[in-house]
């Protein structure tokens, strides 16, 4: 690409426009607290084509009021430190990058020791500037979701991370509705957010199905985050808005197809198209028989598609050849070449 676009190095993987879309399987707490199920989900996500998996590592006592639904769910679905470490190791062994959302200071400290590929700032943490400053201090890449935040809040959180030393930041355009209706996705915001923030921007998809993810790539997304489940018909957690392994693999195929269709913005001609151009583009030819030394007029020059193997001056040279003398006689439909003209 000729234009410069922001990129982030995710442990040797460049993420940004012009690079393959980084696809994250958002397992979150859909494992429901079972480390064995989490392991199976990681294996399934890897087989489906995910580049990374993301968990949610949130201490309910530090994050939610007792008696709330969030407190109840996260209390049931916690993985221990040892289990989380094992899931990170499993992910790496399968060639996909692990990371998680840490919701509080203490969790962030021990999660960081597991060397995640990045730290995630979820939509609900976008205004938690003290936590963002702690995350920035780790020196790891930061992935920030923008759901529930307006323009000023997004830029404030971004400035907070930068001022605290973060240099590798990416953002995810996100609408925090579960599920999000298609007409509320606002995919056009992706390019605007990239221009305003000068960081790579992806899409955290809370819509149903797989279409929005592929369309977001056309809208400029270089990261896709999609919830992943072992059973999308299961109630609770994030199962209803998640894709199972089969659906996730279909989404990956559509995203990769969208990348291929987008291609190179400089649009270089393929070898095949260049050959076709030479055969199809018009050239200047003699409209009628022309005697040697004759001065060319409009009545002498035509624009025609050449016969195979022939070439001549292009239409852009039309005005330049008018008034010029031909060096030798030309027969009707004979190409007018530079050598066929006497010096001006």
Coordinates of C-alpha atoms in Angstrom, one line a residue:
X1 CA 0.0 0.0 0.0
X2 CA 1.3 3.5 -0.8
X3 CA -0.6 5.3 2.0
X4 CA 0.6 5.0 5.6
X5 CA -1.9 3.4 8.0
X6 CA -1.4 2.7 11.7
X7 CA -0.4 -0.8 12.8
X8 CA 0.2 -2.6 16.1
X9 CA 2.7 -5.4 16.6
X10 CA 1.0 -8.2 18.5
X11 CA 4.0 -10.3 19.4
X12 CA 5.3 -10.4 15.9
X13 CA 2.0 -10.2 14.2
X14 CA 1.3 -6.9 12.5
X15 CA -2.3 -5.8 12.9
X16 CA -3.7 -3.0 10.8
X17 CA -5.0 -2.2 7.3
X18 CA -3.1 -4.0 4.6
X19 CA -2.5 -7.0 6.9
X20 CA -4.6 -10.1 7.4
X21 CA -7.6 -9.4 9.7
X22 CA -6.8 -10.6 13.2
X23 CA -9.8 -12.8 14.3
X24 CA -10.5 -13.2 18.0
X25 CA -12.7 -15.9 19.4
X26 CA -14.3 -14.3 22.5
X27 CA -14.8 -17.2 24.8
X28 CA -15.3 -14.9 27.7
X29 CA -17.1 -16.9 30.4
X30 CA -19.1 -19.1 28.0
X31 CA -17.1 -22.1 29.4
X32 CA -19.4 -21.6 32.5
X33 CA -16.5 -22.2 34.9
X34 CA -15.4 -25.6 33.5
X35 CA -11.7 -25.6 32.6
X36 CA -12.2 -28.8 30.5
X37 CA -14.9 -27.2 28.5
X38 CA -12.8 -24.1 28.1
X39 CA -10.0 -26.3 26.7
X40 CA -12.3 -27.9 24.2
X41 CA -13.6 -24.5 23.1
X42 CA -10.0 -23.3 22.6
X43 CA -9.3 -26.3 20.4
X44 CA -12.5 -25.8 18.4
X45 CA -11.7 -22.1 18.0
X46 CA -8.2 -22.9 16.7
X47 CA -9.6 -25.4 14.3
X48 CA -12.2 -22.9 13.1
X49 CA -9.5 -20.4 12.1
X50 CA -9.2 -18.0 15.1
X51 CA -6.0 -16.1 15.4
X52 CA -6.5 -15.4 19.1
X53 CA -8.8 -16.4 22.0
X54 CA -10.0 -14.0 24.7
X55 CA -11.3 -14.9 28.1
X56 CA -12.8 -12.7 30.8
X57 CA -11.0 -12.8 34.1
X58 CA -13.0 -10.7 36.5
X59 CA -13.1 -11.1 40.3
X60 CA -16.7 -10.6 41.2
X61 CA -15.9 -9.3 44.7
X62 CA -13.8 -6.5 43.2
X63 CA -16.1 -5.6 40.3
X64 CA -19.8 -6.2 41.1
X65 CA -22.2 -5.6 43.9
X66 CA -23.4 -8.8 45.7
X67 CA -26.8 -9.8 44.6
X68 CA -26.5 -8.6 41.0
X69 CA -26.8 -10.9 38.0
X70 CA -23.2 -10.1 37.0
X71 CA -22.0 -11.1 40.5
X72 CA -23.9 -14.4 40.3
X73 CA -22.6 -15.3 36.8
X74 CA -19.0 -14.4 37.3
X75 CA -18.9 -16.2 40.6
X76 CA -20.1 -19.4 38.9
X77 CA -17.8 -19.0 35.9
X78 CA -14.4 -18.2 37.4
X79 CA -11.3 -20.0 36.4
X80 CA -8.4 -20.2 38.9
X81 CA -5.1 -18.6 38.2
X82 CA -3.6 -22.1 37.6
X83 CA -6.5 -23.0 35.2
X84 CA -6.1 -19.6 33.3
X85 CA -2.4 -20.2 33.0
X86 CA -3.1 -23.7 31.6
X87 CA -5.5 -22.3 29.0
X88 CA -2.9 -19.7 27.9
X89 CA -0.4 -22.5 27.5
X90 CA -2.8 -24.6 25.5
X91 CA -3.6 -21.7 23.2
X92 CA 0.0 -21.1 22.5
X93 CA 0.6 -24.8 21.8
X94 CA -2.2 -24.6 19.1
X95 CA -0.6 -21.5 17.5
X96 CA -3.2 -18.9 18.6
X97 CA -2.6 -16.0 20.9
X98 CA -4.3 -15.8 24.3
X99 CA -5.4 -12.8 26.3
X100 CA -8.2 -11.8 28.6
X101 CA -10.1 -8.9 30.2
X102 CA -8.8 -8.2 33.7
X103 CA -11.3 -6.0 35.5
X104 CA -9.3 -4.9 38.5
X105 CA -5.8 -4.0 39.7
X106 CA -5.0 -7.3 41.5
X107 CA -6.3 -9.5 38.6
X108 CA -4.3 -7.4 36.2
X109 CA -1.1 -8.0 38.1
X110 CA -1.3 -11.8 38.0
X111 CA -2.7 -11.9 34.5
X112 CA 0.2 -9.8 33.2
X113 CA 2.6 -12.4 34.6
X114 CA 1.1 -14.9 32.1
X115 CA 2.4 -12.8 29.2
X116 CA -0.9 -12.2 27.3
X117 CA -0.5 -11.0 23.8
X118 CA -2.4 -7.9 24.8
X119 CA -4.7 -6.5 27.6
X120 CA -8.3 -5.9 26.8
X121 CA -10.2 -2.9 28.0
X122 CA -13.9 -3.8 27.7
X123 CA -16.6 -1.4 27.0
X124 CA -17.6 -1.3 30.6
X125 CA -14.0 -0.3 31.6
X126 CA -13.6 2.4 29.0
X127 CA -14.0 5.2 31.6
X128 CA -11.9 3.3 34.3
X129 CA -8.9 5.6 33.7
X130 CA -7.0 4.4 36.8
X131 CA -7.1 0.8 35.4
X132 CA -6.2 2.0 31.9
X133 CA -3.1 3.7 33.4
X134 CA -2.1 0.5 35.1
X135 CA -2.6 -1.5 31.9
X136 CA -0.5 1.0 29.9
X137 CA 2.3 0.7 32.5
X138 CA 2.7 -3.0 31.6
X139 CA 4.0 -2.1 28.2
X140 CA 1.9 -4.7 26.4
X141 CA -0.5 -3.8 23.5
X142 CA -3.9 -2.6 24.5
X143 CA -7.2 -3.4 22.8
X144 CA -10.0 -1.0 23.7
X145 CA -13.7 -1.5 23.0
X146 CA -15.7 1.7 22.5
X147 CA -19.2 0.5 23.3
X148 CA -21.2 2.8 25.5
X149 CA -18.6 5.6 25.0
X150 CA -19.1 8.8 22.9
X151 CA -16.4 10.5 20.9
X152 CA -15.0 12.7 23.8
X153 CA -14.8 9.7 26.2
X154 CA -13.1 7.5 23.6
X155 CA -10.4 10.2 22.9
X156 CA -10.0 10.8 26.7
X157 CA -9.4 7.1 27.3
X158 CA -7.0 6.9 24.4
X159 CA -5.1 10.0 25.6
X160 CA -5.0 8.4 29.1
X161 CA -3.3 5.3 27.8
X162 CA -0.9 7.2 25.7
X163 CA 0.1 9.6 28.5
X164 CA 0.7 6.6 30.7
X165 CA 3.2 5.2 28.2
X166 CA 1.2 3.0 25.9
X167 CA 2.4 3.0 22.3
X168 CA 0.7 -0.1 20.9
X169 CA -3.0 0.5 21.0
X170 CA -5.9 -0.7 18.8
X171 CA -9.6 0.0 19.2
X172 CA -12.7 -2.0 18.5
X173 CA -15.8 -0.2 17.2
X174 CA -18.6 -1.7 19.3
X175 CA -22.3 -1.3 20.0
X176 CA -23.1 -2.7 23.4
X177 CA -26.5 -4.2 22.6
X178 CA -27.0 -7.9 22.9
X179 CA -27.9 -8.7 20.2
X180 CA -27.4 -5.6 18.1
X181 CA -29.8 -5.0 15.3
X182 CA -28.2 -4.6 11.9
X183 CA -29.4 -1.0 11.5
X184 CA -27.7 0.0 14.7
X185 CA -24.2 -1.4 13.9
X186 CA -22.9 1.9 12.4
X187 CA -20.0 0.2 10.5
X188 CA -19.3 3.5 8.8
X189 CA -17.9 4.7 12.2
X190 CA -14.9 2.4 11.8
X191 CA -13.0 4.5 9.2
X192 CA -13.9 7.7 11.1
X193 CA -12.6 6.3 14.4
X194 CA -9.3 5.3 12.7
X195 CA -8.9 8.8 11.3
X196 CA -9.5 10.5 14.6
X197 CA -7.5 8.2 16.8
X198 CA -4.7 7.2 14.4
X199 CA -4.7 3.6 15.7
X200 CA -5.9 0.4 14.0
X201 CA -9.6 -0.1 14.4
X202 CA -11.5 -3.4 14.4
X203 CA -15.0 -4.5 15.2
X204 CA -16.4 -6.3 18.2
X205 CA -19.5 -7.9 16.8
X206 CA -22.6 -8.4 18.9
X207 CA -25.0 -8.9 16.0
X208 CA -26.4 -12.3 15.1
X209 CA -24.9 -14.3 12.3
X210 CA -21.8 -13.8 10.3
X211 CA -22.6 -11.1 7.7
X212 CA -21.7 -8.1 9.8
X213 CA -18.1 -9.3 10.4
X214 CA -17.4 -9.6 6.7
X215 CA -19.0 -6.3 5.9
X216 CA -16.9 -4.6 8.6
X217 CA -13.7 -5.6 6.9
X218 CA -15.0 -3.7 3.8
X219 CA -15.7 -0.8 6.1
X220 CA -12.1 -0.8 7.3
X221 CA -12.0 -3.2 10.3
X222 CA -8.6 -5.0 10.7
X223 CA -9.6 -6.9 13.8
X224 CA -12.8 -9.0 14.3
X225 CA -13.9 -10.1 17.8
X226 CA -16.8 -12.5 17.9
X227 CA -18.3 -14.4 20.9
X228 CA -17.7 -18.1 20.7
X229 CA -19.7 -20.9 22.3
X230 CA -20.1 -24.6 22.4
X231 CA -23.9 -24.3 22.1
X232 CA -25.6 -21.1 20.9
X233 CA -29.0 -22.4 21.9
X234 CA -27.9 -22.6 25.6
X235 CA -29.5 -19.8 27.7
X236 CA -27.6 -17.3 29.7
X237 CA -24.0 -16.0 29.6
X238 CA -23.2 -14.8 26.1
X239 CA -24.4 -18.0 24.4
X240 CA -27.4 -16.5 22.4
X241 CA -25.2 -14.0 20.6
X242 CA -22.3 -16.4 20.1
X243 CA -21.2 -18.5 17.2
X244 CA -20.5 -22.2 17.6
X245 CA -17.4 -23.8 15.9
X246 CA -19.3 -24.3 12.6
X247 CA -20.6 -20.8 12.5
X248 CA -17.3 -19.3 13.5
X249 CA -15.5 -21.2 10.7
X250 CA -18.1 -19.8 8.2
X251 CA -17.4 -16.3 9.5
X252 CA -13.7 -16.8 9.1
X253 CA -14.3 -17.9 5.5
X254 CA -16.4 -14.9 4.7
X255 CA -13.9 -12.5 6.3
X256 CA -11.0 -14.0 4.3
X257 CA -13.2 -13.8 1.1
X258 CA -13.8 -10.1 1.9
X259 CA -10.1 -9.5 2.3
X260 CA -9.5 -11.1 -1.1
X261 CA -12.2 -9.1 -2.8
X262 CA -10.8 -5.8 -1.3
X263 CA -7.4 -6.5 -2.7
X264 CA -4.9 -3.7 -3.2
X265 CA -6.2 -0.1 -3.2
X266 CA -3.5 0.8 -5.8
X267 CA -5.2 -1.8 -8.1
X268 CA -2.2 -3.0 -10.1
X269 CA -3.2 -4.7 -13.4
X270 CA -2.9 -8.4 -13.4
X271 CA -0.8 -10.0 -16.1
X272 CA -4.0 -11.3 -17.7
X273 CA -5.7 -7.9 -17.6
X274 CA -2.7 -6.1 -19.0
X275 CA -2.7 -8.5 -21.9
X276 CA -6.4 -7.9 -22.4
X277 CA -5.9 -4.2 -22.2
X278 CA -3.5 -4.3 -25.1
X279 CA -6.0 -6.3 -27.1
X280 CA -9.0 -4.1 -26.2
X281 CA -7.8 -0.5 -26.0
X282 CA -8.3 1.6 -29.1
X283 CA -5.3 2.7 -31.2
X284 CA -5.0 5.2 -34.0
X285 CA -5.3 3.8 -37.5
X286 CA -5.5 5.2 -41.0
X287 CA -9.2 5.7 -41.8
X288 CA -8.4 5.5 -45.5
X289 CA -5.3 5.0 -47.8
X290 CA -2.8 7.7 -47.1
X291 CA 0.0 8.7 -49.5
X292 CA 3.6 9.2 -48.3
X293 CA 4.2 12.7 -47.1
X294 CA 0.5 13.5 -46.7
X295 CA -0.5 15.7 -43.8
X296 CA -2.9 13.9 -41.5
X297 CA -6.3 15.5 -40.9
X298 CA -9.4 14.3 -38.9
X299 CA -10.7 12.6 -42.0
X300 CA -7.5 10.4 -42.1
X301 CA -7.5 9.1 -38.5
X302 CA -9.8 6.5 -36.8
X303 CA -9.9 4.9 -33.4
X304 CA -10.1 1.1 -33.6
X305 CA -9.5 -2.0 -31.6
X306 CA -6.3 -3.6 -33.0
X307 CA -6.0 -7.0 -34.6
X308 CA -4.0 -9.5 -32.5
X309 CA -0.3 -8.6 -32.4
X310 CA -0.7 -5.1 -33.7
X311 CA 0.0 -1.9 -31.7
X312 CA -0.1 1.8 -32.4
X313 CA -0.3 5.2 -30.8
X314 CA -3.1 5.5 -28.3
X315 CA -6.1 7.9 -28.4
X316 CA -4.3 10.3 -26.1
X317 CA -1.9 11.1 -29.1
X318 CA -4.8 12.0 -31.4
X319 CA -4.4 15.8 -31.4
X320 CA -0.6 15.5 -31.5
X321 CA -0.7 13.5 -34.8
X322 CA -3.1 15.8 -36.6
X323 CA -1.0 18.1 -38.9
X324 CA 1.9 15.7 -39.0
X325 CA 3.2 14.2 -42.3
X326 CA 3.4 10.4 -42.7
X327 CA 6.9 9.0 -43.6
X328 CA 5.5 6.3 -45.9
X329 CA 2.2 5.4 -47.4
X330 CA -0.4 3.8 -45.1
X331 CA -3.1 1.5 -46.1
X332 CA -6.6 1.6 -44.7
X333 CA -6.8 0.4 -41.1
X334 CA -3.0 0.3 -40.8
X335 CA -1.9 1.3 -37.3
X336 CA -0.3 4.8 -37.0
X337 CA 2.9 4.4 -35.0
X338 CA 5.5 6.9 -33.9
X339 CA 7.9 5.6 -36.6
X340 CA 5.2 6.2 -39.3
X341 CA 5.4 10.0 -38.7
X342 CA 8.0 12.4 -40.0
X343 CA 9.7 14.6 -37.3
X344 CA 7.5 17.6 -36.5

